[in-house]
Coordinates of C-alpha atoms and ligand atoms in Angstrom, one line a residue:
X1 CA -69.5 122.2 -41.2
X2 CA -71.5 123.4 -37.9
X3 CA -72.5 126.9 -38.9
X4 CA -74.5 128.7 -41.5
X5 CA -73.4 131.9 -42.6
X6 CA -76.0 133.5 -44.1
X7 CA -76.7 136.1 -40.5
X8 CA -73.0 137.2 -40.8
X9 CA -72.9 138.1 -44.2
X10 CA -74.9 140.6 -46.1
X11 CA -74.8 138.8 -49.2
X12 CA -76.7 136.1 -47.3
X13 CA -75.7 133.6 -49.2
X14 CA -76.3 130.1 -47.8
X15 CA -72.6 128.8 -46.9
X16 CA -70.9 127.2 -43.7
X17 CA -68.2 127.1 -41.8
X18 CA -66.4 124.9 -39.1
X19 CA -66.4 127.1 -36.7
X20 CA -68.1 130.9 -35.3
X21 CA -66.0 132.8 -32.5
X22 CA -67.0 135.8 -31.4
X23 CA -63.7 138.1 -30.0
X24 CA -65.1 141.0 -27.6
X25 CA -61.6 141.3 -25.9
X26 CA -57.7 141.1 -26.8
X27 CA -57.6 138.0 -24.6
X28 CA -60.8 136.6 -26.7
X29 CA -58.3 137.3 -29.8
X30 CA -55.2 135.2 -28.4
X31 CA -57.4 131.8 -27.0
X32 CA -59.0 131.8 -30.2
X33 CA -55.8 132.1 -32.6
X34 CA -54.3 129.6 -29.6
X35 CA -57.3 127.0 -30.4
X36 CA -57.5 127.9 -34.6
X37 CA -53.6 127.2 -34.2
X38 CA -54.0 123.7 -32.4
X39 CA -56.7 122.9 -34.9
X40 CA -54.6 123.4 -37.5
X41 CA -57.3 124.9 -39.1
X42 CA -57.7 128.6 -41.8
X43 CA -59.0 131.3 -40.0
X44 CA -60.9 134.3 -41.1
X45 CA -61.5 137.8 -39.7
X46 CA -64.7 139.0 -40.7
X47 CA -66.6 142.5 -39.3
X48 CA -69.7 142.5 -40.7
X49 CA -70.0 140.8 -43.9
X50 CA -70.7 143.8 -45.7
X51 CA -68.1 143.6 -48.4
X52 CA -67.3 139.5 -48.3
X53 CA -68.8 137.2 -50.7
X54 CA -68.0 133.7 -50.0
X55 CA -67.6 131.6 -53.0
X56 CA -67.8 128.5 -51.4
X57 CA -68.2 127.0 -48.0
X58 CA -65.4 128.2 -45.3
X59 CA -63.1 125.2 -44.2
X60 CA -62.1 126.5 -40.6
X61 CA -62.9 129.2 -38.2
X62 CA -64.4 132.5 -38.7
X63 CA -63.5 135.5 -35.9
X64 CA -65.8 137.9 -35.2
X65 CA -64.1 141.0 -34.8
X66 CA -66.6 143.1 -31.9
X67 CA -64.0 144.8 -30.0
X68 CA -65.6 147.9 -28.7
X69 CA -64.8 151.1 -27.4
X70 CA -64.5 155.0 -28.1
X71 CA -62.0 157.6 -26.5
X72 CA -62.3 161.0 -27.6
X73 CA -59.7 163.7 -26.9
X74 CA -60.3 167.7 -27.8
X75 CA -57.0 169.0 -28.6
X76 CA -56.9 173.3 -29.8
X77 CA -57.4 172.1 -34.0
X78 CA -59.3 169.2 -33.9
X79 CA -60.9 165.8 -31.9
X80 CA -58.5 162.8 -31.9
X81 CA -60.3 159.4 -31.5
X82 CA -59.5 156.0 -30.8
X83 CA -61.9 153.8 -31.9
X84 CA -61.9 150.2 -31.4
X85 CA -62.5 147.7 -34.7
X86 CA -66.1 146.1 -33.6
X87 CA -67.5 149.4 -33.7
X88 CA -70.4 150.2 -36.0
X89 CA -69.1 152.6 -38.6
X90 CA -72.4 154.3 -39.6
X91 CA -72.6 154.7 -35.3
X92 CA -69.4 155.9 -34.9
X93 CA -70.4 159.1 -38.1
X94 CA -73.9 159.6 -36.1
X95 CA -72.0 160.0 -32.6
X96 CA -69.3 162.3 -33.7
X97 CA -72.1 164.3 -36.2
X98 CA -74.8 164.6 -32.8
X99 CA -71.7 165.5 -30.4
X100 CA -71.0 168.6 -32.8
X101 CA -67.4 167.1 -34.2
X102 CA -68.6 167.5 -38.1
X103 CA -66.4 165.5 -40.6
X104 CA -67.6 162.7 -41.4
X105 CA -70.8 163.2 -42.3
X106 CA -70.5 161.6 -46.2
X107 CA -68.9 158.6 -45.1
X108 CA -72.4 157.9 -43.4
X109 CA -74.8 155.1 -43.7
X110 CA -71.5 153.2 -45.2
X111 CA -72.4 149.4 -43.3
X112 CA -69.4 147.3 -41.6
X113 CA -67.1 147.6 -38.9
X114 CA -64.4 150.4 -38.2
X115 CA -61.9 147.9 -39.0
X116 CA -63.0 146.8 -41.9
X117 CA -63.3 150.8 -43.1
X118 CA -59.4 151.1 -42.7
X119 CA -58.6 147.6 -44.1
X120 CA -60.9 149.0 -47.1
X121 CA -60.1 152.9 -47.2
X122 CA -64.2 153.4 -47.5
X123 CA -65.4 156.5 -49.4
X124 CA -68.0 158.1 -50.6
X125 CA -69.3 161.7 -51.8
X126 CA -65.5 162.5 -52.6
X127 CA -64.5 162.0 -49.2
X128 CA -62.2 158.6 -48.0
X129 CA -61.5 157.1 -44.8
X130 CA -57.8 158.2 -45.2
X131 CA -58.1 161.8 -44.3
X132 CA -59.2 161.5 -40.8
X133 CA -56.9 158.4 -39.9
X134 CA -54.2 159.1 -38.1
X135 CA -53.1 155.6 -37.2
X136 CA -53.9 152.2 -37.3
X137 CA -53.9 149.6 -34.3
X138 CA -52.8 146.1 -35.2
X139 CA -52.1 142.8 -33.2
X140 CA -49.6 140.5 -34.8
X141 CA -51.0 136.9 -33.7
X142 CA -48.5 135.6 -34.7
X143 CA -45.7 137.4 -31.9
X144 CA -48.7 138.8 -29.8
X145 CA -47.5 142.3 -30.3
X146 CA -49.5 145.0 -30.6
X147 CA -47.9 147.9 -33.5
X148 CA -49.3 151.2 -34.3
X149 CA -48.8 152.3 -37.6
X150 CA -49.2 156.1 -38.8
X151 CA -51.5 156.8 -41.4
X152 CA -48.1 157.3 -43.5
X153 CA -46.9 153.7 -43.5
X154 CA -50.9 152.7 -44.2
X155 CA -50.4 153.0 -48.2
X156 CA -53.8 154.3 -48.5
X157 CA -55.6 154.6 -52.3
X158 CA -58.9 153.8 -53.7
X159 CA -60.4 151.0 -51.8
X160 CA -57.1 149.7 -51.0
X161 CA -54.2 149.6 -47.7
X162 CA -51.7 147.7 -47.3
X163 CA -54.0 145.8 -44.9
X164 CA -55.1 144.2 -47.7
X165 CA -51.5 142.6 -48.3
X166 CA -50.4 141.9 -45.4
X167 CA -50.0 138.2 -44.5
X168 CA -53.4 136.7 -44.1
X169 CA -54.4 135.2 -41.3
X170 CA -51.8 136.9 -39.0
X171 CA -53.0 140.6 -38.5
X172 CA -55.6 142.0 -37.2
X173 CA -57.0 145.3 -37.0
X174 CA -57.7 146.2 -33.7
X175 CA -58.4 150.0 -33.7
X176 CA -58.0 152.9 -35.3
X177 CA -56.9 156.7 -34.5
X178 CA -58.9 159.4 -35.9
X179 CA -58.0 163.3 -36.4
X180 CA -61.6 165.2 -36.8
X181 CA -60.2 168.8 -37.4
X182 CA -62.5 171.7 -35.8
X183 CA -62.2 173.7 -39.2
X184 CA -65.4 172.2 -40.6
X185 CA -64.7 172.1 -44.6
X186 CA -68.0 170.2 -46.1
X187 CA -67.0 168.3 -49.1
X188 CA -70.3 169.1 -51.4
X189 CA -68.6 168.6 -55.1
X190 CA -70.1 165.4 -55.6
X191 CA -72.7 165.8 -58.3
X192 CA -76.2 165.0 -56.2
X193 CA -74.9 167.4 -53.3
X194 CA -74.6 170.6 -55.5
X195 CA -77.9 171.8 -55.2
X196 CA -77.8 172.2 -51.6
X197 CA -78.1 175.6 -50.5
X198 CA -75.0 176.9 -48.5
X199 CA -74.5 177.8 -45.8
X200 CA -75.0 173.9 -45.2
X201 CA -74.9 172.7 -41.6
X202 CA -73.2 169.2 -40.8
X203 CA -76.4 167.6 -39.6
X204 CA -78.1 168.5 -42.9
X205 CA -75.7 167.0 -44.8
X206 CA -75.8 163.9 -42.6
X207 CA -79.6 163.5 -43.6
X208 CA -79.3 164.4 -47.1
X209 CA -76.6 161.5 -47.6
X210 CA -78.9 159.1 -45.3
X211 CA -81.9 160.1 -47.4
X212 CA -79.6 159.6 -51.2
X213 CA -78.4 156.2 -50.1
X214 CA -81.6 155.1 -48.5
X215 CA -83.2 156.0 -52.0
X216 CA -80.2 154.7 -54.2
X217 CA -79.5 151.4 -52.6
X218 CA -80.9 148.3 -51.7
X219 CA -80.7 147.4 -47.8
X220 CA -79.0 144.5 -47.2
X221 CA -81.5 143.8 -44.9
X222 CA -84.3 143.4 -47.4
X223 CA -82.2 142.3 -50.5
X224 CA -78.6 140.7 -50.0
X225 CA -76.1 142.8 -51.2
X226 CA -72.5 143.7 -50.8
X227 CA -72.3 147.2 -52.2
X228 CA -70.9 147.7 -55.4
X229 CA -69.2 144.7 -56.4
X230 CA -66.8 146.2 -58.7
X231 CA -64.5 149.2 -58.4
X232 CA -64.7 152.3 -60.9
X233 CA -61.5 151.0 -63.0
X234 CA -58.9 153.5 -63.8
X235 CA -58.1 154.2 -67.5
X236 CA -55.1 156.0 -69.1
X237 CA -56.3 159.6 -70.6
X238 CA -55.8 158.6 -74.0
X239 CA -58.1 155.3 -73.2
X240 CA -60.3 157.7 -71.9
X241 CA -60.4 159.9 -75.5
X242 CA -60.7 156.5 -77.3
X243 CA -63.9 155.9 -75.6
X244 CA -65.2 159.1 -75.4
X245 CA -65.3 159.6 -79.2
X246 CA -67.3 156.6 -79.2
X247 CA -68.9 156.7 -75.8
X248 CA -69.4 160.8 -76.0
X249 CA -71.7 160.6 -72.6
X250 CA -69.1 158.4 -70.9
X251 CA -68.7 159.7 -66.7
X252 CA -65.6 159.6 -65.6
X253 CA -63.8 162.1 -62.7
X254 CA -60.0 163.1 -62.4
X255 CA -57.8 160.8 -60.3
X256 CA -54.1 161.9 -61.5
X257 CA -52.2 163.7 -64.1
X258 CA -52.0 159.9 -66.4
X259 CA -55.2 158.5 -64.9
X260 CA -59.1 158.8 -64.8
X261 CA -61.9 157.2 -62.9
X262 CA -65.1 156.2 -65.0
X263 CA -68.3 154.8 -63.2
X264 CA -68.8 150.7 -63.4
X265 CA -72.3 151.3 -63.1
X266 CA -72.2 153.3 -66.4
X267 CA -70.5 150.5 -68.0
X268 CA -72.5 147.5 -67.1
X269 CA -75.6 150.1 -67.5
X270 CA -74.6 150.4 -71.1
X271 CA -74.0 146.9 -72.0
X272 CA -77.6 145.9 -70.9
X273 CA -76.9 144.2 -68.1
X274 CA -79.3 146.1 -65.6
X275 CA -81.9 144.0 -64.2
X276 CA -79.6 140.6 -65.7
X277 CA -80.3 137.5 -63.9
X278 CA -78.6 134.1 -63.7
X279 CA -81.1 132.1 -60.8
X280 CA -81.1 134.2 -58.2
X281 CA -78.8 136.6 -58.6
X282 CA -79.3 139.8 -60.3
X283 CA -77.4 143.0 -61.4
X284 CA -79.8 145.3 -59.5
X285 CA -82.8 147.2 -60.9
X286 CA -81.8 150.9 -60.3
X287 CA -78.1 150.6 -59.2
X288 CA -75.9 148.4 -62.1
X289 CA -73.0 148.4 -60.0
X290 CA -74.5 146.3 -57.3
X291 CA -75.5 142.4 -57.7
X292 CA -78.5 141.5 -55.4
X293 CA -79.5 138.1 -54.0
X294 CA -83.3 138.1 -55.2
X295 CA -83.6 135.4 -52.2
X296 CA -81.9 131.7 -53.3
X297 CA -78.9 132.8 -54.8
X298 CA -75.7 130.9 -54.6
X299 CA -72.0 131.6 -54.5
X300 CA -72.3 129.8 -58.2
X301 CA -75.1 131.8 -59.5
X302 CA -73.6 135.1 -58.1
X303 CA -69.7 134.2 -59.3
X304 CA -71.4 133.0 -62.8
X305 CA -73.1 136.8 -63.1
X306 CA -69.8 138.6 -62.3
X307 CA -67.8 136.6 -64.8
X308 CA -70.5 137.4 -67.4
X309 CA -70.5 140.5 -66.5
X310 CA -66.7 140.6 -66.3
X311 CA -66.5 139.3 -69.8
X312 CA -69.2 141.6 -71.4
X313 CA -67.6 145.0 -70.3
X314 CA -64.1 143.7 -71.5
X315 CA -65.6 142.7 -74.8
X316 CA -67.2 146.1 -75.5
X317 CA -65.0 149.0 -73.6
X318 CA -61.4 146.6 -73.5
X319 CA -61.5 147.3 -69.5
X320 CA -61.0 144.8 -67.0
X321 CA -63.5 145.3 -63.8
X322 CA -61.6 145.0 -60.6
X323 CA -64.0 143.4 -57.6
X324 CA -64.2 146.1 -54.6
X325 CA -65.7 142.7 -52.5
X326 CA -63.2 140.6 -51.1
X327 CA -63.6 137.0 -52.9
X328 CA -63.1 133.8 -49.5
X329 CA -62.4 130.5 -51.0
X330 CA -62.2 127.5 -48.6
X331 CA -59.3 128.4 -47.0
X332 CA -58.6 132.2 -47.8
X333 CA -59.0 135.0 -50.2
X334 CA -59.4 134.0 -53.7
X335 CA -57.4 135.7 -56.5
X336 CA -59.8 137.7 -58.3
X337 CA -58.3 138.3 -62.0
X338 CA -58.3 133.6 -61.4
X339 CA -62.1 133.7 -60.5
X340 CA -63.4 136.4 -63.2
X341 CA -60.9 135.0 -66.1
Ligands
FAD1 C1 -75.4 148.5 -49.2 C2 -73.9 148.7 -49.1 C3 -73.4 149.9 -49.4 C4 -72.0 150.1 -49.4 N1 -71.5 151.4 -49.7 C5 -70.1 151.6 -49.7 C6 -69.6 152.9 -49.9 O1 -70.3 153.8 -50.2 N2 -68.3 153.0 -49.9 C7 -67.4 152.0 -49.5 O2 -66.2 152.2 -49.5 N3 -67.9 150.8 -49.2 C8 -69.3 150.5 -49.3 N4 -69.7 149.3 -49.0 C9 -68.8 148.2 -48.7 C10 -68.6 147.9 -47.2 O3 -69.6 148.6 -46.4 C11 -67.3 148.4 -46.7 O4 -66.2 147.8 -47.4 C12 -67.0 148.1 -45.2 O5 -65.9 148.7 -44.7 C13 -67.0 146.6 -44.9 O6 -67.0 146.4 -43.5 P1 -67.3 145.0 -42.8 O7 -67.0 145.1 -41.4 O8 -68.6 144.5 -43.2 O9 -66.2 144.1 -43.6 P2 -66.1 142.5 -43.8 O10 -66.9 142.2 -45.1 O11 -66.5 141.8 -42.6 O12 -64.6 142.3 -44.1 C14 -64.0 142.9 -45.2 C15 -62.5 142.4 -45.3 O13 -61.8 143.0 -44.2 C16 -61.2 142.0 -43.4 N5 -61.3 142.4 -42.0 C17 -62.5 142.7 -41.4 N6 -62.2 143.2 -40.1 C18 -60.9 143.1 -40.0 C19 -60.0 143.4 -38.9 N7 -60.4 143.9 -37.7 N8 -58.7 143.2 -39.1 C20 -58.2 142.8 -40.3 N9 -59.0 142.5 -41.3 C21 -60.3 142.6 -41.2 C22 -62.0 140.7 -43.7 O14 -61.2 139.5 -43.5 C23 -62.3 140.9 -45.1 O15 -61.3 140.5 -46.0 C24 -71.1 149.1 -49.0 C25 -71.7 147.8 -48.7 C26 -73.1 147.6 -48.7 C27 -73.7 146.3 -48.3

């Protein structure tokens, strides 16, 4: 096992794998499926880390997705963009935010790679990933074909595509279309954003997000962290009433006519789990929904806290926390209702 991961993960846990390639062209792709293939051995994508915990150490070869590159066409309605999967996604919502094509301004300071935002449907601030895409560019290693699918066929939904369950280890993400319409509609419902006086200009709202999550969230840089580990879970309405009249200051927002969203954070907040340790791993301080590595943590210590915490929040509300991270075993994705049972 040749190479640590901890630099290409921002967890930064201390794991290995066999193998590192980075891909910075469709022919860097092929070889290296070519040579994984020969080896016989598992192969990973991975953008930037932001949203992978590895529970153990990888057995085979990791792929760097850095493919770069930005076309941008101005149609009568709106900018249409191309935008290749290595590409910084907090970059790409600066560039298009300085060049005057406002959009995507609450989807900023998100970390990971443009790839990676599709494969995940990011969001944030009541805005998702899926209303600008327009298509998504795959390469089927398998074949060596490259297929474009619409933003239709991409069964977009809360942190989820069908990206996600699509045969691993065969396709890859290599691009993604955008549609930036002209008509700027800012999307201020989201609770912090209210108070901001209109009429609000996109740049404003850029900094305003940048200056919430800088404030709200620990930087992976300083304290490993992959976000918010688990998703908001969706409850029926008359769950919801059930825990409201015994949970009267429960959050939760409307997703559709059977379902609601309630906040994670609120959850594990209220089951006194903030600040919850097991070595050095940690629910986080000010933000419940995210679990920090205080340093030495290891997939064991950080796998132990989700379970407890897991187990806690089903004992107390009867909900089941999904994981929003994506859970690599040895040789693959892990099943996550296996790991947390
Ligand atoms: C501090 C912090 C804050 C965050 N805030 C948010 C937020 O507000 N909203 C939100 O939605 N997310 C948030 N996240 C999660 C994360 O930023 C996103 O999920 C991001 O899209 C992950 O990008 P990545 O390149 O780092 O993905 P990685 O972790 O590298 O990969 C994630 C998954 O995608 C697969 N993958 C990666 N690239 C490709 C590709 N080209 N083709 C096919 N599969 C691929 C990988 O195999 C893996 O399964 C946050 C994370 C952190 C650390």
């Amino acid at each position: 096992m040749n190479h640590c991961l901890r630099r290409y993960h921002t967890f930064a846990l201390p794991v290995r794998a066999r193998q590192v390639i980075t891909v910075e062209s469709l022919e860097d792709l092929s070889r290296a499926y070519q040579q994984v293939q020969r080896a016989k051995q598992p192969l990973l994508l991975l953008g930037e880390g932001s949203n992978t915990l590895f529970c153990e150490d990888f057995q085979g070869t990791i792929l760097l997705i850095r493919l770069k590159g930005l076309q941008v066409e101005e149609r009568a309605e709106a900018w249409h963009l191309r935008v290749a999967a290595g590409e910084n996604w907090h970059q790409l919502v600066d560039y298009t935010i300085q060049q005057g094509m406002a959009g995507l301004e609450n989807l900023a300071l998100i970390p990971g790679s443009v790839g990676a935002a599709a494969l995940q449907n990011i969001g944030a601030y009541g805005v998702e990933f899926k209303q600008f895409c327009r298509y998504v560019d795959l390469i089927d290693l398998q074949q060596g074909q490259p297929v474009r699918l619409p933003a239709s066929a991409c069964q977009f939904a809360y942190r989820d595509s069908l990206f996600k369950h699509l045969e691993h280890q065969r396709w890859v993400i290599v691009g993604v279309g955008l549609n930036i319409p002209k008509a700027w509609h800012p999307c201020l419902t989201y609770g912090e954003l209210t108070p901001l006086s209109t009429p609000v200009v996109p740049q404003a709202l850029f900094n305003t997000i940048c200056a919430i999550r800088r404030a709200k969230l620990p930087d992976p840089l300083l304290l490993g962290n992959a976000g918010s580990f688990f998703k908001n879970p969706l409850i029926t309405k008359h769950q919801l009433q059930d825990l409201l009249s015994r949970y009267p200051d429960l959050p939760y927002y409307p997703h559709s006519q059977r379902q609601v969203k309630v906040a994670a954070g609120w959850l594990i907040e209220q089951s006194g789990l903030k600040g919850c340790r097991i070595g050095d791993a940690a629910v986080h301080q000010q933000q419940a929904l995210v679990l920090v590595n205080l340093g030495h943590a290891t997939p064991q210590q950080v796998l132990a806290l989700a379970k407890h915490i897991h187990q806690q929040i089903k004992q107390q509300f009867a909900i089941s926390l999904e994981p929003e991270i994506c859970l690599m075993g040895a040789t693959g994705p892990l099943n996550p209702a296996e790991v947390l049972a």
